[in-house]
Short mmCIF file of C-alpha atoms in Angstrom, two decimals:
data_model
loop_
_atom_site.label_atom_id
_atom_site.label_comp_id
_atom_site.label_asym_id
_atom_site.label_seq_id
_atom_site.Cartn_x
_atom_site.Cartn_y
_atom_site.Cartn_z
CA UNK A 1 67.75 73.36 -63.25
CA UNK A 2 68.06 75.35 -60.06
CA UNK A 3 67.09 78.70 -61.66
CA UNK A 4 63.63 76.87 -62.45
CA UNK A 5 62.98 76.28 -58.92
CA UNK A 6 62.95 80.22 -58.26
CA UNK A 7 60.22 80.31 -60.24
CA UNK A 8 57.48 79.34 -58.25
CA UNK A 9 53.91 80.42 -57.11
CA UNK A 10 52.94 83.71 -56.67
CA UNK A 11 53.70 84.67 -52.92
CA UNK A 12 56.43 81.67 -52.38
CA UNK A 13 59.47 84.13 -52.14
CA UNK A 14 63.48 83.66 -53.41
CA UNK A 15 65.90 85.96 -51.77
CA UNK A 16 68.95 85.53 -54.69
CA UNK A 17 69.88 89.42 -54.09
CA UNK A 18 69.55 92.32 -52.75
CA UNK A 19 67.67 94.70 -54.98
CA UNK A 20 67.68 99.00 -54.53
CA UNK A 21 65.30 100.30 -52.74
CA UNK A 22 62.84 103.04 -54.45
CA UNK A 23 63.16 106.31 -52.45
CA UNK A 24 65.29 105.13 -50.00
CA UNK A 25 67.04 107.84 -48.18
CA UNK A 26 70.95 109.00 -48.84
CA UNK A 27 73.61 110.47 -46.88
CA UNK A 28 73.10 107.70 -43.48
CA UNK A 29 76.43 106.76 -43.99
CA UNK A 30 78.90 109.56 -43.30
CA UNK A 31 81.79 109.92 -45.06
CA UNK A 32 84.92 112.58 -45.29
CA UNK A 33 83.66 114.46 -48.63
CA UNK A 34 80.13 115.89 -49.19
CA UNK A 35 78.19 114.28 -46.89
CA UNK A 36 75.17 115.71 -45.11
CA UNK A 37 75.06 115.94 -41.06
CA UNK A 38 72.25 114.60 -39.44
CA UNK A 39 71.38 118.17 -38.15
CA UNK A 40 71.47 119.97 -41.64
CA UNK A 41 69.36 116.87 -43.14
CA UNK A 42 66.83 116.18 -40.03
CA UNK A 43 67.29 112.71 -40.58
CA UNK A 44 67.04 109.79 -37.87
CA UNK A 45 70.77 107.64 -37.30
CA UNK A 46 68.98 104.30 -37.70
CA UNK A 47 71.17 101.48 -37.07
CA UNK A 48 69.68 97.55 -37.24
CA UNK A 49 72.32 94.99 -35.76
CA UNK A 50 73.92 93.16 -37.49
CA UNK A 51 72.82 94.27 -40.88
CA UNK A 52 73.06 90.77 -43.05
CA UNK A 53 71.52 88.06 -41.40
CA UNK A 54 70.97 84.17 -42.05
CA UNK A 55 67.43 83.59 -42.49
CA UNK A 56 66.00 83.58 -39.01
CA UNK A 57 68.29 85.17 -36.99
CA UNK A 58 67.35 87.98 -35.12
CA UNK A 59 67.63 91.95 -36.20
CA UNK A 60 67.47 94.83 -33.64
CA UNK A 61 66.86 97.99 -34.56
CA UNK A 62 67.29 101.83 -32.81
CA UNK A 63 67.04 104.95 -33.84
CA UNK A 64 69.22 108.25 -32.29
CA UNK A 65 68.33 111.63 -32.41
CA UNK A 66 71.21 114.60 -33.47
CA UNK A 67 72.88 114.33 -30.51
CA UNK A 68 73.01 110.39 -30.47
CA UNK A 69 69.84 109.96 -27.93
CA UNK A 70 67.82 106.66 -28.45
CA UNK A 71 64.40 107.89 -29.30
CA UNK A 72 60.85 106.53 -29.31
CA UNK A 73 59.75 106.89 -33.11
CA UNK A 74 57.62 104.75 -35.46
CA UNK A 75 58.95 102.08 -37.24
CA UNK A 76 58.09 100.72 -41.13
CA UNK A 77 59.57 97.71 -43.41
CA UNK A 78 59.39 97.33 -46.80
CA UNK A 79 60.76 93.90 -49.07
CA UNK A 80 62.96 94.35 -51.23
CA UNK A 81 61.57 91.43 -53.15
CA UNK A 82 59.47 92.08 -56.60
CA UNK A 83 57.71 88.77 -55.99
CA UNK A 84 56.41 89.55 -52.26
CA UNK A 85 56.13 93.29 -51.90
CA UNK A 86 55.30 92.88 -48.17
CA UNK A 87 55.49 96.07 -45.62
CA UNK A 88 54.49 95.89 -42.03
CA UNK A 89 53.82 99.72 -40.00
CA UNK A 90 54.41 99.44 -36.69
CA UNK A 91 51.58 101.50 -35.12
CA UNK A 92 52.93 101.53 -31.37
CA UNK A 93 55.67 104.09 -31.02
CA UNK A 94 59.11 102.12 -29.79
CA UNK A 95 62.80 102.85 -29.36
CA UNK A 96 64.01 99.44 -31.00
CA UNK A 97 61.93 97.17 -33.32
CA UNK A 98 63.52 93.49 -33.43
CA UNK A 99 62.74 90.15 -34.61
CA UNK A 100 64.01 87.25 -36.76
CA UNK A 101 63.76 87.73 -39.92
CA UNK A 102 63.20 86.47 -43.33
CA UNK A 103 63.06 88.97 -46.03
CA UNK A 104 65.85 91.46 -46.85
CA UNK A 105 64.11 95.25 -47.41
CA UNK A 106 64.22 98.31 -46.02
CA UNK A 107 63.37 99.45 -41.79
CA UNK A 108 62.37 103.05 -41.59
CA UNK A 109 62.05 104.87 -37.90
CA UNK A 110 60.09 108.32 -38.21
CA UNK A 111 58.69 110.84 -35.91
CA UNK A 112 55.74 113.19 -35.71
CA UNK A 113 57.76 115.91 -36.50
CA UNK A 114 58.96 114.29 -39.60
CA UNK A 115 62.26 113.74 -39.18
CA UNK A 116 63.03 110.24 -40.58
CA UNK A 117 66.19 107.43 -41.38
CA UNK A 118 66.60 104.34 -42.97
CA UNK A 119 68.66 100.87 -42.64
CA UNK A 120 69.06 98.23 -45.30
CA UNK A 121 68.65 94.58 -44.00
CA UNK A 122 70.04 91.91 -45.83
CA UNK A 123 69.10 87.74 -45.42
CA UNK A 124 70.96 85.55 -46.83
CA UNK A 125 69.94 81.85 -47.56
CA UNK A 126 70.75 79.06 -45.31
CA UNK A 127 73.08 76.52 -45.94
CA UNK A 128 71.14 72.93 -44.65
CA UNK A 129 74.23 71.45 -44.92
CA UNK A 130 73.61 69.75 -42.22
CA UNK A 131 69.79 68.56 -43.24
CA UNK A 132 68.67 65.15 -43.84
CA UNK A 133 65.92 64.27 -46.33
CA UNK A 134 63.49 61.77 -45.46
CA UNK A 135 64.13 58.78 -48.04
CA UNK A 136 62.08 55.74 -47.78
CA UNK A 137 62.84 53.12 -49.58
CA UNK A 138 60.85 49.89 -50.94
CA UNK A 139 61.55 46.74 -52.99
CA UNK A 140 58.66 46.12 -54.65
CA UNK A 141 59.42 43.23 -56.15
CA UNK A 142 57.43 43.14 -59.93
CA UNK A 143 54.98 45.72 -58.40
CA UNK A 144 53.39 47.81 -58.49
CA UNK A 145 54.78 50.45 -58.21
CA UNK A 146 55.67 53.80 -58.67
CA UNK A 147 54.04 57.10 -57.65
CA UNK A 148 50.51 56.36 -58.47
CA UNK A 149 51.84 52.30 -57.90
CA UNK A 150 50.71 51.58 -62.21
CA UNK A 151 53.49 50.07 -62.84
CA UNK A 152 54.42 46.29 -63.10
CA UNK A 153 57.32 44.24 -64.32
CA UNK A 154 56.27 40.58 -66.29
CA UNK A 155 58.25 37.68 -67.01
CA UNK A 156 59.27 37.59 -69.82
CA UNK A 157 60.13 41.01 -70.08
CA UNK A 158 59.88 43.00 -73.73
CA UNK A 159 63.33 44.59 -73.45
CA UNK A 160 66.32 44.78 -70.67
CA UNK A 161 64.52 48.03 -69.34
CA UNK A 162 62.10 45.69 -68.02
CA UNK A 163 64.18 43.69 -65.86
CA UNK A 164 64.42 46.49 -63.16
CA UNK A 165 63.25 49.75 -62.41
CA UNK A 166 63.25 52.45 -60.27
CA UNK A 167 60.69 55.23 -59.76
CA UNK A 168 60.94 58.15 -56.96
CA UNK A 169 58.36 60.96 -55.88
CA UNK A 170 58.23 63.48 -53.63
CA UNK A 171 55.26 63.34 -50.79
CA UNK A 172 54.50 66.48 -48.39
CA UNK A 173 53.79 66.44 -44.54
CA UNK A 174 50.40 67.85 -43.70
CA UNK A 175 50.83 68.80 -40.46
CA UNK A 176 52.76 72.14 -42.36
CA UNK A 177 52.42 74.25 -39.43
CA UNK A 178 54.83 72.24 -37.66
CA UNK A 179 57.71 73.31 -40.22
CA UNK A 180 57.16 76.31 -40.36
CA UNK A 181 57.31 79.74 -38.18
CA UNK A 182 55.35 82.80 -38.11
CA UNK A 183 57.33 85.90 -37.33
CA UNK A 184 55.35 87.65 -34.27
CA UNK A 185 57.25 90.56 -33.98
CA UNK A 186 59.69 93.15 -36.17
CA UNK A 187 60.16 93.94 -39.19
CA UNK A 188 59.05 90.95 -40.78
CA UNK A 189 56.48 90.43 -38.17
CA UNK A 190 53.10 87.64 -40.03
CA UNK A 191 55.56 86.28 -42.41
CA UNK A 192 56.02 82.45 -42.41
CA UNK A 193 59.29 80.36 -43.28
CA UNK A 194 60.63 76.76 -43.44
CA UNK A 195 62.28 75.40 -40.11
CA UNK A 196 62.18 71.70 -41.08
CA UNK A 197 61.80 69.80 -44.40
CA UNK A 198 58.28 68.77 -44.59
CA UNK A 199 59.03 66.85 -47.87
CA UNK A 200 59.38 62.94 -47.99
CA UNK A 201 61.45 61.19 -50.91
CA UNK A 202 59.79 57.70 -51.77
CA UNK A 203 61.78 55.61 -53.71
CA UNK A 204 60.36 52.22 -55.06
CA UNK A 205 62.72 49.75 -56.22
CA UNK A 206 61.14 47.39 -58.57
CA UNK A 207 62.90 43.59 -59.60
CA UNK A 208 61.90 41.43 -61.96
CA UNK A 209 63.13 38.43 -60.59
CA UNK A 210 61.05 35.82 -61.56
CA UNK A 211 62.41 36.67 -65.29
CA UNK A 212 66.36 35.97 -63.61
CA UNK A 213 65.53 32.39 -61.69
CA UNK A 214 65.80 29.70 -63.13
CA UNK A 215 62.34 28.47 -63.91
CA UNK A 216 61.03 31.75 -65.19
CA UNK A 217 59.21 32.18 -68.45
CA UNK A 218 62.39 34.44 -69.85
CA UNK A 219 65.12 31.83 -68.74
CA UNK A 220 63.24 29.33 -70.37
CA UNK A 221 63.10 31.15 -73.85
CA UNK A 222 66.73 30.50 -73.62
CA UNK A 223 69.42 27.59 -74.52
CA UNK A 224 71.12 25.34 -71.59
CA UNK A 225 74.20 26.79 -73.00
CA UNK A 226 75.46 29.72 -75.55
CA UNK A 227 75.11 28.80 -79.53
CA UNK A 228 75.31 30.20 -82.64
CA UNK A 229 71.58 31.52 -83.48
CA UNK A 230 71.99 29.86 -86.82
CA UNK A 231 74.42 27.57 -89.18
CA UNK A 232 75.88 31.11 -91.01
CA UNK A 233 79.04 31.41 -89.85
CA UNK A 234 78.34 34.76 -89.39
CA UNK A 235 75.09 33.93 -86.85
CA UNK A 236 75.59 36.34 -83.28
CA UNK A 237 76.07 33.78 -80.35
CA UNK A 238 72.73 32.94 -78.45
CA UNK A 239 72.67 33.37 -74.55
CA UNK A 240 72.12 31.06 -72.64
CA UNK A 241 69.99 30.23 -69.35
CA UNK A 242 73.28 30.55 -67.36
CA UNK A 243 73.78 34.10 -68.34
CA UNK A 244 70.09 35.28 -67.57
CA UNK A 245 70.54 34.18 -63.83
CA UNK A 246 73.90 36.38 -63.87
CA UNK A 247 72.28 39.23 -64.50
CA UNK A 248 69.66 38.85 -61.27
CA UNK A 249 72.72 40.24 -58.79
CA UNK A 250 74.03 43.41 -61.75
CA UNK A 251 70.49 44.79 -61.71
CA UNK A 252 69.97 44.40 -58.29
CA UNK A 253 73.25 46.80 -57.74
CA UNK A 254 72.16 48.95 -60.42
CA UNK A 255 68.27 49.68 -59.09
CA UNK A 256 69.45 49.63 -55.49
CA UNK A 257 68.08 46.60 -54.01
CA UNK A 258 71.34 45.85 -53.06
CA UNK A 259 74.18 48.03 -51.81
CA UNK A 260 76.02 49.27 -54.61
CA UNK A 261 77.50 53.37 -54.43
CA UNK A 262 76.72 54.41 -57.99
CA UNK A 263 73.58 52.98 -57.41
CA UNK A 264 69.60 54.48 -58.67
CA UNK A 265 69.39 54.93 -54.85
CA UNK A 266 72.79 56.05 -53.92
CA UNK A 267 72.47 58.51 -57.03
CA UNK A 268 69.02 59.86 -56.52
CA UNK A 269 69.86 61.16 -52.60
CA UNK A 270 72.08 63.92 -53.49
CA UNK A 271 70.29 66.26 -56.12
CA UNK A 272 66.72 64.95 -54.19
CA UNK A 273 68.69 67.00 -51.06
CA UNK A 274 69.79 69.95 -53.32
CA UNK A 275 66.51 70.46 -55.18
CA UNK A 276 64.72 70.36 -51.72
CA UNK A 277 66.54 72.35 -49.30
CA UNK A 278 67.31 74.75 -52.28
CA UNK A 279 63.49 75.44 -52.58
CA UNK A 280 62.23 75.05 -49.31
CA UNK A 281 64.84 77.23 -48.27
CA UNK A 282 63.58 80.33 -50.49
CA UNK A 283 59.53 79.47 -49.65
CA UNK A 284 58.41 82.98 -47.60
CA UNK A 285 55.02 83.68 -47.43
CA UNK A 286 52.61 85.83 -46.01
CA UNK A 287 50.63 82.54 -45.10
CA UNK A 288 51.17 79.54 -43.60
CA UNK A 289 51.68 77.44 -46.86
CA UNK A 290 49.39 74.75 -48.08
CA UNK A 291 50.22 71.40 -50.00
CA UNK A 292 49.44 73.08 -53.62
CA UNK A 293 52.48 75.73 -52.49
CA UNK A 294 55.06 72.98 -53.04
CA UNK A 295 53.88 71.21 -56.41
CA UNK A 296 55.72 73.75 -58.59
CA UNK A 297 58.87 72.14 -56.71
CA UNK A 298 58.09 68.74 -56.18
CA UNK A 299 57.29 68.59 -59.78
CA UNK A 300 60.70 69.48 -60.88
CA UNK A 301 62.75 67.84 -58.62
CA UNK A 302 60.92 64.58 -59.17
CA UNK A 303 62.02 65.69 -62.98
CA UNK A 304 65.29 66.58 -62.54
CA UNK A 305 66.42 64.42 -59.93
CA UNK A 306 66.22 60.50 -62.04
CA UNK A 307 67.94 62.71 -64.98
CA UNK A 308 71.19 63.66 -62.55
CA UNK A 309 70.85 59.73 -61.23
CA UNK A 310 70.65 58.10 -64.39
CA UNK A 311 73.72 60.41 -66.05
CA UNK A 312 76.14 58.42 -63.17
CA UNK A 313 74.13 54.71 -62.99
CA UNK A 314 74.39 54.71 -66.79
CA UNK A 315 77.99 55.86 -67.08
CA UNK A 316 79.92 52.33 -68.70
CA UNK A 317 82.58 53.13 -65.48
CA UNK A 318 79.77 52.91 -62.70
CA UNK A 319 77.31 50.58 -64.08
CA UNK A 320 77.39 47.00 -62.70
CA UNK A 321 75.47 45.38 -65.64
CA UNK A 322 77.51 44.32 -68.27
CA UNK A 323 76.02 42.91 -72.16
CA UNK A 324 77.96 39.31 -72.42
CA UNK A 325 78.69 38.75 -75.62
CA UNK A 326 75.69 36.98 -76.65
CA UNK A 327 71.94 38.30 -77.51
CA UNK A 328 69.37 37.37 -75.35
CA UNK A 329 65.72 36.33 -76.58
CA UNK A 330 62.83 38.65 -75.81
#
């Protein structure tokens, strides 16, 4: 489910691994057999510290001449990402190019006499372990409700699936420049990336209680007490009105209108968190994003999300809604 998140728009960027970099140059690590001197070669010693990062945190680059002098030279970066081939050419001449960044690729320093060296950068994702997704939560009663709020529970309901319900979505902040960053300087200098969540979870909780109370249409369909449905001896017991008005507090727990752990909205909080982060977390772009950016994600997680939920609600061990052993009248 993850792996479809990567897959978004054109220009929304996943950094899952570092990938080779076309013609970049050998030999800037020296090493006891073989390897070339910076004299023989003409090459820069570029060095950017550290050289993995966490998306964000800042890169500093130098480069030293043969005989280890910092050196004014111009600088280059090139992604190493096939879905954002972004490079940035420093124009101004500079002995260290920093920044934060958020793509891993390739810095180059070079001079006018040609001499040239490269450093690898790597980002790495971060964590958001420590991020909190904004839920909100409603009871809606019967309804409506639901994303475009076209839903409704009646009394009396068709099946058991219409004696509660729960329906979640995924709404974005528009204010999007005030989650993300633009990169003003460095290597990744005009790229954009996440600093907050600007995704909302809304989670409507619907309850058809009229169909539980006493007095409803539904718990007057049924006996005052449990019988046989008819004289065969081998007629299923009837429910009564006693055991529709039991169910009212079960489906409550189940849905989340009340607290319950294995609840719809206990359930729905974790993978809503994992499918979030997870994406937001890989969205670089060359532009500040706009809302249509994050419908490739908000689409799936509002997919995938109920199906993680509803494999724990609907597990016999952690559902609170239990078939008496009677048959109900719908």
């Amino acid at each position: 489910m993850l792996s479809k998140i990567a897959n978004l728009s054109v220009g929304v960027v996943s950094v899952l691994a570092m990938l080779p970099i076309a013609g970049a140059p050998n030999g800037l690590v020296n090493s006891e057999i073989g390897a070339p001197s910076l004299r023989a070669t003409g090459l820069l010693d570029v060095a950017c510290v550290p050289s993995a990062v966490t998306r964000g945190e800042y890169v500093s680059c130098t480069a030293k001449d043969i005989d280890g002098r910092a050196i004014s030279v111009h600088w280059s970066f090139i992604s190493s990402e096939p879905t954002l081939p972004y490079a940035v050419s420093d124009s101004v001449s500079a002995e260290r190019w920093s920044g934060p960044m958020a793509l891993s690729g390739c810095v180059t320093a070079s001079t006018n006499d040609a001499r040239s060296g490269s450093a690898v950068i790597i980002v790495e994702p971060r964590s958001w372990a420590s991020a909190e997704i904004r839920m909100e939560v409603v009871d809606r009663g019967q309804g409506p409700y639901g994303k475009d709020m076209n839903f409704r529970l009646l009394d009396p309901p068709k099946d058991f699936s219409e004696l509660g319900d729960t329906k979640s979505s995924i709404t974005s902040a528009k204010n999007l420049g005030d989650f993300f960053e633009r990169i003003a300087a460095g290597p990744n200098a005009g790229l954009y990336y996440a600093i907050a969540i600007p995704l909302k979870v809304k989670i409507d909780v619907a309850i058809n209680r009229p169909a539980m109370t006493a007095g409803g249409v539904w718990w007057a369909m049924q006996p005052a007490k449990r019988r046989a449905s008819s004289d065969s001896p081998y007629a299923a017991m009837s429910c009564s009105q006693e055991d529709v008005v039991d169910l009212l507090t079960p489906v409550e727990q189940h849905e989340g209108a009340r607290q319950y752990p294995y609840s719809h909205v206990s359930t729905l909080k974790a993978p809503y968190e994992r499918f979030i982060t997870t994406g937001v977390e890989r969205m670089v772009l060359a532009k500040l994003p706009t809302l249509s950016d994050f419908v490739p994600l908000a689409s799936i997680a509002e997919e995938e999300a109920p199906i993680v939920s509803a494999s724990i609600t609907h597990d016999p061990k952690y559902n609170p809604i239990r078939q008496p052993p009677c048959e109900f009248k719908f």
